mmCIF file of C-alpha atoms in Angstrom:
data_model
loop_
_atom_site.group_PDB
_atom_site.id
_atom_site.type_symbol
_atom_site.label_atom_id
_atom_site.label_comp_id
_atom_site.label_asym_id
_atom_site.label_seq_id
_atom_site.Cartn_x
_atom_site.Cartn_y
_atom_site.Cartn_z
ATOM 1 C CA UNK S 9 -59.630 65.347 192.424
ATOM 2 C CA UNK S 10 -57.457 66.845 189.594
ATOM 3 C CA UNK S 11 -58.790 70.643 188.782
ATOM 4 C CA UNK S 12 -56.001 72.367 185.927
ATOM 5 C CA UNK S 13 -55.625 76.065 186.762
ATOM 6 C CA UNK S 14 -56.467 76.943 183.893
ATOM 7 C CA UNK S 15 -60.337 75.686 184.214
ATOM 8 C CA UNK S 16 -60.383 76.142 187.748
ATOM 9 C CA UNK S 17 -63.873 77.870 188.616
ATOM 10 C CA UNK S 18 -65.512 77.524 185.244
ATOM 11 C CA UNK S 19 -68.941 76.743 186.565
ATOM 12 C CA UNK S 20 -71.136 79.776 185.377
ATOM 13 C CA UNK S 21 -72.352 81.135 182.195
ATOM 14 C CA UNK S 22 -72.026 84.288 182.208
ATOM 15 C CA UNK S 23 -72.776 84.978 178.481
ATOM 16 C CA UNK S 24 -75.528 83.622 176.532
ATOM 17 C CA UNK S 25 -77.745 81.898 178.481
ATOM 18 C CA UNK S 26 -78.820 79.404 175.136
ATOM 19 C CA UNK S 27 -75.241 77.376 175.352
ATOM 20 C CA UNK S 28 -74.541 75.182 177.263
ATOM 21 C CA UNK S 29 -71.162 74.898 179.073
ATOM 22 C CA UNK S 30 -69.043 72.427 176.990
ATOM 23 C CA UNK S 31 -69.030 69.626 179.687
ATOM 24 C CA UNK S 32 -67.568 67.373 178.032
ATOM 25 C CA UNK S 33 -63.952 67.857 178.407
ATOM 26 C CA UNK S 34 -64.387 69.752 181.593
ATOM 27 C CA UNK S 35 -65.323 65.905 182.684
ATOM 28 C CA UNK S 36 -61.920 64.609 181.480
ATOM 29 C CA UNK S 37 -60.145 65.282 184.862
ATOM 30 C CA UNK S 38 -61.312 61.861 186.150
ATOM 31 C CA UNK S 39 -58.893 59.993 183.413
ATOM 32 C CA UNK S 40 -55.889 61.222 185.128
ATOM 33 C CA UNK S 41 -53.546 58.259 185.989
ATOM 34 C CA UNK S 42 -55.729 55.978 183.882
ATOM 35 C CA UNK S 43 -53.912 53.387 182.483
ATOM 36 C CA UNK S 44 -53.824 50.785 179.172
ATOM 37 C CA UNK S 45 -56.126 48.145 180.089
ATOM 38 C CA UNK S 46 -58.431 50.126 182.130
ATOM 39 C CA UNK S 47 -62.252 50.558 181.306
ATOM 40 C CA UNK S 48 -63.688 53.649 182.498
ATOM 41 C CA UNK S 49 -67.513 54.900 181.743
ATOM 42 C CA UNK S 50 -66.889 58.003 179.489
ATOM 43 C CA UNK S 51 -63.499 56.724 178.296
ATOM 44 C CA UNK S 52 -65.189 56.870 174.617
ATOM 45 C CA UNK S 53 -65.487 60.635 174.826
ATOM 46 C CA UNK S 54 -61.528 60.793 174.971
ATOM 47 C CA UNK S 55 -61.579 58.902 172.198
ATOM 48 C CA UNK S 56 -63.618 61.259 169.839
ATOM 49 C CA UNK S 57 -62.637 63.967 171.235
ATOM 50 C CA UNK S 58 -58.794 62.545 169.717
ATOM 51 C CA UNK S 59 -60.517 61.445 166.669
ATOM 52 C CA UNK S 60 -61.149 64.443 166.243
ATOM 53 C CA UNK S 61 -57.954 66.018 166.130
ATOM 54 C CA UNK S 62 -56.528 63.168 164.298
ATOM 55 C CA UNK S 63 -54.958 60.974 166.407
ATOM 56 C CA UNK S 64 -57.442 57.982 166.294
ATOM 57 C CA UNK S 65 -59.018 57.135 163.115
ATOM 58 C CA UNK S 66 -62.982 57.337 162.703
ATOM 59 C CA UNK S 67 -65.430 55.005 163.741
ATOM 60 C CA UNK S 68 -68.962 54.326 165.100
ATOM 61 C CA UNK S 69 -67.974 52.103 167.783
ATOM 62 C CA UNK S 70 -65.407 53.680 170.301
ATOM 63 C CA UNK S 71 -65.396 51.726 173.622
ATOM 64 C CA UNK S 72 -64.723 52.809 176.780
ATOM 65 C CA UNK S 73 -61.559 50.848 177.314
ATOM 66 C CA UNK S 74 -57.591 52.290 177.573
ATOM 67 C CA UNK S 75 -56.107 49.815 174.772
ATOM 68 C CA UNK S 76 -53.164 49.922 172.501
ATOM 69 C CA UNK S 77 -54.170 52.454 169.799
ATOM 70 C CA UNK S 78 -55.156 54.842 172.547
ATOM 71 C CA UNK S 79 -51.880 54.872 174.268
ATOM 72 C CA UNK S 80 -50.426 54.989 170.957
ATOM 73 C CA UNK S 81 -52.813 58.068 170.473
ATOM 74 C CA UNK S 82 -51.807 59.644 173.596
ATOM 75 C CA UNK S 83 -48.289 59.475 172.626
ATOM 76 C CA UNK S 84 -48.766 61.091 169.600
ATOM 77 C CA UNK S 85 -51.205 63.705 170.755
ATOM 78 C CA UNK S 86 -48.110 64.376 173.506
ATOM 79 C CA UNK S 87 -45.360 64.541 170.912
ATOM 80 C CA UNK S 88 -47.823 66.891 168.416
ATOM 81 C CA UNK S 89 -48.226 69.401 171.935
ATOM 82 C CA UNK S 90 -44.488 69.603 173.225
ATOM 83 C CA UNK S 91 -46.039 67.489 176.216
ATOM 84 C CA UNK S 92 -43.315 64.472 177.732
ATOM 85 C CA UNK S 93 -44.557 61.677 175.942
ATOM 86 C CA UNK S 94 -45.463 58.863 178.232
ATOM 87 C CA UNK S 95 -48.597 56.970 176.717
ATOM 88 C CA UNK S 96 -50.019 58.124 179.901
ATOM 89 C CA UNK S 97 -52.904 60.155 180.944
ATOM 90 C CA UNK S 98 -50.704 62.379 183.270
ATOM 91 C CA UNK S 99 -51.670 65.953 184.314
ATOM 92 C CA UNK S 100 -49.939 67.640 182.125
ATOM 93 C CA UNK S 101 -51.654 65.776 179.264
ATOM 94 C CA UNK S 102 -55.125 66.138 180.774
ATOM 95 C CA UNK S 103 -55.060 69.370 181.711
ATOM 96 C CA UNK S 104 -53.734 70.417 177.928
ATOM 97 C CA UNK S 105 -56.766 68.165 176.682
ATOM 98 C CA UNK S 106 -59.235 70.050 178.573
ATOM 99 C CA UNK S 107 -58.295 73.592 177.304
ATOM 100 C CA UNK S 108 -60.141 76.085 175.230
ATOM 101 C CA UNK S 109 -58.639 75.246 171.602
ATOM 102 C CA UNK S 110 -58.602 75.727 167.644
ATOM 103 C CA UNK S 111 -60.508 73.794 166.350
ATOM 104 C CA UNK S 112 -57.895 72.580 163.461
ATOM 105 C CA UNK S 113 -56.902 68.905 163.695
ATOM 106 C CA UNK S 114 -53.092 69.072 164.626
ATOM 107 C CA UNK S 115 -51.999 66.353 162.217
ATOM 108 C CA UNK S 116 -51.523 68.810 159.146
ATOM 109 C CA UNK S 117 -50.857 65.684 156.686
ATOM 110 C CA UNK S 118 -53.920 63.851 157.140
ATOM 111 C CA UNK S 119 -55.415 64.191 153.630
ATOM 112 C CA UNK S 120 -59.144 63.749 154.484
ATOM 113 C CA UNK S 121 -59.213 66.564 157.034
ATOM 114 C CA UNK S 122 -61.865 68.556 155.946
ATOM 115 C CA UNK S 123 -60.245 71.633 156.854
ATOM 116 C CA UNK S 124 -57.571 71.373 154.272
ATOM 117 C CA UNK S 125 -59.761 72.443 151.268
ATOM 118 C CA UNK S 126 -58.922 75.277 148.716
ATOM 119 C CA UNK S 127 -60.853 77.163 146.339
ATOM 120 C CA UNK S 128 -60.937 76.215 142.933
ATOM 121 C CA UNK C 19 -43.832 74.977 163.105
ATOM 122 C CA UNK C 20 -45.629 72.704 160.214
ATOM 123 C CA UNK C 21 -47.622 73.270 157.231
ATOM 124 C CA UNK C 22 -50.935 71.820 155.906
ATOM 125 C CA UNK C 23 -50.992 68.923 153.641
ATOM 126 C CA UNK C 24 -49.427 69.889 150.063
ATOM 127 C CA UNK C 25 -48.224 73.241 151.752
ATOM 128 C CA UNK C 26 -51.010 75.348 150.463
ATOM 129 C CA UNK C 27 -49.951 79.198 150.295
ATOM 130 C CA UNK C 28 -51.123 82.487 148.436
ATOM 131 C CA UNK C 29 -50.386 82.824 145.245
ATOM 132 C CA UNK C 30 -50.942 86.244 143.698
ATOM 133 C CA UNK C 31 -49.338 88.864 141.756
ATOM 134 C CA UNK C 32 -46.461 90.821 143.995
ATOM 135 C CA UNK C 33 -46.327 92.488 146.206
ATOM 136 C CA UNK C 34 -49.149 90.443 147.692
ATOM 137 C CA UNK C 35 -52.214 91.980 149.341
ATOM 138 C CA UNK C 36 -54.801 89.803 150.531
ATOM 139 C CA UNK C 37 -58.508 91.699 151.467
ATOM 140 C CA UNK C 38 -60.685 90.806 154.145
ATOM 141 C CA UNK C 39 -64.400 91.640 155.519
ATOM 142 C CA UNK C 40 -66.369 90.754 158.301
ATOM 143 C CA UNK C 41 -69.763 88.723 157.661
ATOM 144 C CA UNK C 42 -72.758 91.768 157.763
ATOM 145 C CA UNK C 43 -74.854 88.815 159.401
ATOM 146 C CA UNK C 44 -72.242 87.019 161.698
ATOM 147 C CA UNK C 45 -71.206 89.904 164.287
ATOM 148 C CA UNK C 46 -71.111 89.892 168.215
ATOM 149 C CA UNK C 47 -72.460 92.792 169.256
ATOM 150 C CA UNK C 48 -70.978 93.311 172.839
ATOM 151 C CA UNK C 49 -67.924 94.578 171.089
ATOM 152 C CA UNK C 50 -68.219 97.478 168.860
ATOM 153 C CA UNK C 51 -67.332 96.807 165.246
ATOM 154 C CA UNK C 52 -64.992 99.853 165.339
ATOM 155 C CA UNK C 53 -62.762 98.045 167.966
ATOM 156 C CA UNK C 54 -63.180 94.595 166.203
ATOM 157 C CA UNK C 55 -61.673 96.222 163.420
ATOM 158 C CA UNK C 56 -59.001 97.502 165.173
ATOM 159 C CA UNK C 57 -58.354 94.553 167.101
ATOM 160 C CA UNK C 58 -57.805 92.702 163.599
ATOM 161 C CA UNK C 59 -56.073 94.921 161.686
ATOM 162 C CA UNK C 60 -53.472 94.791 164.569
ATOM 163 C CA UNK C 61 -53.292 90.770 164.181
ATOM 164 C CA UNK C 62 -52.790 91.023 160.533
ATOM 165 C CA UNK C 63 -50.087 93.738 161.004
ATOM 166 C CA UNK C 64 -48.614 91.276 162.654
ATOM 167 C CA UNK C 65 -48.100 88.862 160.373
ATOM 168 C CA UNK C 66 -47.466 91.855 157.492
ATOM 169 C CA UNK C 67 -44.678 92.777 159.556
ATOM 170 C CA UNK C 68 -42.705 89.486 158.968
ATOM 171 C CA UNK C 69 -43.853 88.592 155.490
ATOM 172 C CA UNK C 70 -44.010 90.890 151.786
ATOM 173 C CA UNK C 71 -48.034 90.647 152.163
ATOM 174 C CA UNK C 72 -50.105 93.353 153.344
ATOM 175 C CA UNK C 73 -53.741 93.193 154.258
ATOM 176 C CA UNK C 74 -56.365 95.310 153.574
ATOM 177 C CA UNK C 75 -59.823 95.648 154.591
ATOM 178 C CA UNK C 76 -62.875 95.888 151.794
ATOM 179 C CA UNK C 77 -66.492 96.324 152.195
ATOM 180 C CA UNK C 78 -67.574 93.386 150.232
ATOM 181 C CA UNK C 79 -67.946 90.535 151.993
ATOM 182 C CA UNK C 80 -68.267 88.187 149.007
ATOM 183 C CA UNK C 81 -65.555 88.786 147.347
ATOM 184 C CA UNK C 82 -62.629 89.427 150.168
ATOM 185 C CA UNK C 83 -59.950 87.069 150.056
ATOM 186 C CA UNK C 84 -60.599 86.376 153.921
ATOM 187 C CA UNK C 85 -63.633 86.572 155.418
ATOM 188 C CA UNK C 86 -64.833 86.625 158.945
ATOM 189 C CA UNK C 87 -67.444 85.904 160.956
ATOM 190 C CA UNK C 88 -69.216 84.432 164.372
ATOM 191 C CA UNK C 89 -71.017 81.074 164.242
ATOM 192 C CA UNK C 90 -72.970 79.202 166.444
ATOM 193 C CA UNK C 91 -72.991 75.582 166.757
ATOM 194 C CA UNK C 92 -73.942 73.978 163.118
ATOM 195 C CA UNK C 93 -73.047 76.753 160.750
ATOM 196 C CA UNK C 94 -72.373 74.730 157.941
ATOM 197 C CA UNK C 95 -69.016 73.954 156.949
ATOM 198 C CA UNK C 96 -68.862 70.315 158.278
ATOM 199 C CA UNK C 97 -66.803 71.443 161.834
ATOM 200 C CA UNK C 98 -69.708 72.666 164.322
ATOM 201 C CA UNK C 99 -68.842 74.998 167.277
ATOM 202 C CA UNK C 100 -69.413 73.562 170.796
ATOM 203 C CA UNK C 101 -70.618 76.364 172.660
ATOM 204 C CA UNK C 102 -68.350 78.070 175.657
ATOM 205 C CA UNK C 103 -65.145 77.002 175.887
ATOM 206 C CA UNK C 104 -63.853 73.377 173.844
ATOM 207 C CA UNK C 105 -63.367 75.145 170.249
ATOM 208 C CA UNK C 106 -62.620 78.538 170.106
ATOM 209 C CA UNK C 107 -62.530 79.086 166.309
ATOM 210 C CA UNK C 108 -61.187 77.501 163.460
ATOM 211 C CA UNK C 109 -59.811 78.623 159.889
ATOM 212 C CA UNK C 110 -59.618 77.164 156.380
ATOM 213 C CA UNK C 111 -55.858 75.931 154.583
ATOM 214 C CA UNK C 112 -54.905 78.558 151.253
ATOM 215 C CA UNK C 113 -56.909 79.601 149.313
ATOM 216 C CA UNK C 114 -60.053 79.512 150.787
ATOM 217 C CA UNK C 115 -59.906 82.161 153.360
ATOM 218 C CA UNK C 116 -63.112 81.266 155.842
ATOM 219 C CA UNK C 117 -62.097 82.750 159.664
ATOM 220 C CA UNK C 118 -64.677 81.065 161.753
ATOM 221 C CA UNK C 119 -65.117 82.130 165.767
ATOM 222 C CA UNK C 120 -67.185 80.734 167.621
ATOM 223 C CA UNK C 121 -70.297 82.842 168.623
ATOM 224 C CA UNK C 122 -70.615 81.323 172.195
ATOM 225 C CA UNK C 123 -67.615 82.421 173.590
ATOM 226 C CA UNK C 124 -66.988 85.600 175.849
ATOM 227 C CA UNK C 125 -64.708 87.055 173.741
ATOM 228 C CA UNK C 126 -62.974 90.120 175.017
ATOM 229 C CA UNK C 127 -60.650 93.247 174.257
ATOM 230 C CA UNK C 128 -59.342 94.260 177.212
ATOM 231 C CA UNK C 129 -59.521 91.996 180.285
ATOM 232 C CA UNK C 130 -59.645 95.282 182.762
ATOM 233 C CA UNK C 131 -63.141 95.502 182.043
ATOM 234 C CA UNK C 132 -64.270 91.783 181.223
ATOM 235 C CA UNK C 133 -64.135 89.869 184.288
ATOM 236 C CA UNK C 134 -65.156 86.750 183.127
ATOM 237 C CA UNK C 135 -63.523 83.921 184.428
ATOM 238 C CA UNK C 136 -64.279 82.130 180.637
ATOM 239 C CA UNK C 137 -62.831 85.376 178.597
ATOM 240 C CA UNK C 138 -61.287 84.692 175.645
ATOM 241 C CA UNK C 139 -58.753 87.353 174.202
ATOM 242 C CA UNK C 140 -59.995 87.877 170.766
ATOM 243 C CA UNK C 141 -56.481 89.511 169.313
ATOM 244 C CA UNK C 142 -54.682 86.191 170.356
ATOM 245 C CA UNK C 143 -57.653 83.921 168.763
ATOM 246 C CA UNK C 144 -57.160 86.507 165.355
ATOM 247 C CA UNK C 145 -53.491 86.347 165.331
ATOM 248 C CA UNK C 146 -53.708 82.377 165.498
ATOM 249 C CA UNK C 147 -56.170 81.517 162.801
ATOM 250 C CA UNK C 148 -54.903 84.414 160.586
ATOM 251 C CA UNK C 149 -51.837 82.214 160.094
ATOM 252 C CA UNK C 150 -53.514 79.079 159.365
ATOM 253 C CA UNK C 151 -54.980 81.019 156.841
ATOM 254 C CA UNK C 152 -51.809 81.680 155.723
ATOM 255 C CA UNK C 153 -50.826 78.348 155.542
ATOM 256 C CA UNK C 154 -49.429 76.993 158.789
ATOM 257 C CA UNK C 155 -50.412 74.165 160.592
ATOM 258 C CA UNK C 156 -50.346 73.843 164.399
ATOM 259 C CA UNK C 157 -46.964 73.894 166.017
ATOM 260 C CA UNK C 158 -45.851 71.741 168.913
ATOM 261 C CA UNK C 159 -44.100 75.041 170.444
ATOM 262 C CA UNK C 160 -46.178 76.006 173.877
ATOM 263 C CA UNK C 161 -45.090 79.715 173.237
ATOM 264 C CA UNK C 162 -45.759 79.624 169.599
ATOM 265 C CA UNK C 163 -48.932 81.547 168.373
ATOM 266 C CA UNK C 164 -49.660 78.956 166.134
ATOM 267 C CA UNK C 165 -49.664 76.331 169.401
ATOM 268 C CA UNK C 166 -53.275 75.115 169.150
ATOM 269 C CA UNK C 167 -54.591 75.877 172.927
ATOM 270 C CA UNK C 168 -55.498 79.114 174.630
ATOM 271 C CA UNK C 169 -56.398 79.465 178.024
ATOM 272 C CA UNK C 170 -59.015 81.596 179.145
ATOM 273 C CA UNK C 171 -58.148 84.819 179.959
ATOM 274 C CA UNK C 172 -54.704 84.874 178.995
ATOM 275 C CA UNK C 173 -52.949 86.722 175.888
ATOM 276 C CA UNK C 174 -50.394 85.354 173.352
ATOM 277 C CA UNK C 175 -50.511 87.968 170.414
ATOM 278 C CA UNK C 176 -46.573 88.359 169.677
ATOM 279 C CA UNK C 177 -44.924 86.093 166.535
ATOM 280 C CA UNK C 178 -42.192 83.859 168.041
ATOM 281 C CA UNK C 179 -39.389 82.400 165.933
ATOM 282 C CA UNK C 180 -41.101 79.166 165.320
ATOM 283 C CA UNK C 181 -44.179 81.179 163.705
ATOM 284 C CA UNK C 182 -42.029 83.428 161.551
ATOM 285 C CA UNK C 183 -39.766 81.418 160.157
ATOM 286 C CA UNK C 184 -42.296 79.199 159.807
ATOM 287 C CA UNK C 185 -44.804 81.704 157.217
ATOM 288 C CA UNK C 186 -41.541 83.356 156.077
ATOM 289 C CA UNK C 187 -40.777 80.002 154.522
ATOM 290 C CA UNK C 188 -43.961 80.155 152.471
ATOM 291 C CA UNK C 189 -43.923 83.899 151.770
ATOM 292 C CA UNK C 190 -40.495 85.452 152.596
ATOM 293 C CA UNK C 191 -39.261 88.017 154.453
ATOM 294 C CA UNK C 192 -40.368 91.306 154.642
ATOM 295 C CA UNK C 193 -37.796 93.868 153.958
ATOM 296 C CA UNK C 194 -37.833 95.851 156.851
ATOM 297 C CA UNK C 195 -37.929 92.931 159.401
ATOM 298 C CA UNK C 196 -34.731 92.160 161.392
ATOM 299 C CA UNK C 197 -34.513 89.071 163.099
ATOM 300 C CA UNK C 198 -32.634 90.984 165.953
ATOM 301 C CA UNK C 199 -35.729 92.710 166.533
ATOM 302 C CA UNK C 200 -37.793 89.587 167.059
ATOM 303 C CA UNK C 201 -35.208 88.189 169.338
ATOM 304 C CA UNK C 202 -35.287 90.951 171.656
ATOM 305 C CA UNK C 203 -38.632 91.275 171.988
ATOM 306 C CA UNK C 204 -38.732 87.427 172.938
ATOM 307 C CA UNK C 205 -36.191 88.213 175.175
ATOM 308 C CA UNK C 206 -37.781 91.108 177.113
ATOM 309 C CA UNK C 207 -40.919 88.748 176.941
ATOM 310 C CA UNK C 208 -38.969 86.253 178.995
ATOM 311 C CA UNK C 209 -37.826 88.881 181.397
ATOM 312 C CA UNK C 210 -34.432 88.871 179.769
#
């Protein structure tokens, strides 16, 4: 089973006993070596969770199947992260996925990013 | 490095100095606000070393240029937190000047006496989402600052090239930076 080093042993919360861990990427280590045309249960989180950063557009109805526009997503989230851009779900590209981030979409020239508002 | 759509920057009388506060409301309290301050003032003098802009830090929250503050979950700007780990923080485009961290996450000073195996260096987090609200974007540069992920427990607080030519393409340079400097700094930070 693929574990990145860099959330290797994250299993307690120390902290503040009111949040919850945030499980949901920490569960992305079973895509790894997932391929277009696969269905996996859960594949749908991967699939917000790049919506999110801009890579897939929005909708209600992500499935749980590797198709087209998420390889295409993939490749673009890999090019955006200086990651070797394969369309795949290698462990480089996981293990980048699952870490702590901003929380700024990387695709700075998406107009309707929320983020990019100014004060007037 | 990359810029946010319409490449938004600061635009005020020169030289520039942009105020900040920290939320009265929004605090974590297992680091004193003394060394919060000092923690930030350090990641702005970072970018103030590159650029003509200094900082400065005011009282009133209200009516600071950039203001700062820790946020659980829902806190009402459209982009919720996630509690530990996932987002760390997040920072508004020119001119709106919101620093957002997240409340949930261990955030420490000096990982000597944090031994958290989630610790997240809060200088590094500061340094990052000061320049978005400056006006870059993420870069695709691993060593950048403005890269968009952070492990836990690991520090990235110096400016690389990417990040300073980057803001000094919005701003300009700062008269008593020498790009010789920079370059042997990232040099000893390579191990030569």
């Amino acid at each position: 089973r693929f574990i990145p080093d860099s959330i290797t042993g994250i299993t307690t919360d120390t902290h503040n006993v009111t949040d919850a861990h945030n499980v949901t990427w920490h569960d992305f280590g079973r895509f790894l070596d997932v391929g277009r045309g696969s269905e996996v249960s859960g594949m749908s989180e991967l699939k917000k969770y790049l919506c999110r950063f801009g890579y897939l557009p929005s909708t209600n109805n992500f499935t749980d199947v590797f198709d087209k526009e998420l390889e295409s997503a993939v490749r673009a989230y890999q090019s955006s992260l200086g990651l070797s851009v394969t369309g795949k779900l290698d462990s480089d590209t996981i293990s980048t996925i699952m870490s702590p981030r901003c929380g700024l979409r990387d695709t700075a020239h998406n107009t309707t990013d929320k983020l990019h508002v100014t004060r007037h | 490095f990359a810029y946010f759509y319409g490449k938004p920057r600061w635009v005020k009388e020169s030289p520039m100095t942009l105020t900040y506060a920290f939320s009265a409301n929004n605090m974590i309290d297992y680091i004193s606000l003394e060394e919060i301050k000092r923690v930030f003032k350090h990641a702005f003098a970072r970018w103030a070393s590159v650029i003509p802009v200094s900082f400065m830090e005011v009282e009133y929250y209200q009516s600071a240029n950039i203001r700062i503050g820790w946020y659980h979950r829902d806190h009402g700007d459209g982009e919720p937190f996630d509690g530990v780990l996932g987002v760390l923080a997040h920072a508004f485009s020119p001119e709106n000047g919101r620093l957002h961290l997240d409340a949930a996450e261990t955030w420490s000073v000096d990982f000597e006496t944090v031994k958290s195996r989630e610790a997240v260096d809060l200088e590094s987090v500061a340094t990052h989402e000061i320049g978005h609200i400056l006006g870059l974007a993420h870069s695709s540069i691993k060593e950048a600052v403005m890269y968009p992920s952070l492990s836990p427990r690991s520090v990235k607080v110096d400016l690389k090239l990417d990040d300073v030519e980057g803001v000094q393409a919005l701003y300009g340079t700062n008269p008593n930076f020498t790009l010789s400097s920079l370059l042997e700094s990232e040099n000893s930070s390579n191990g030569g």
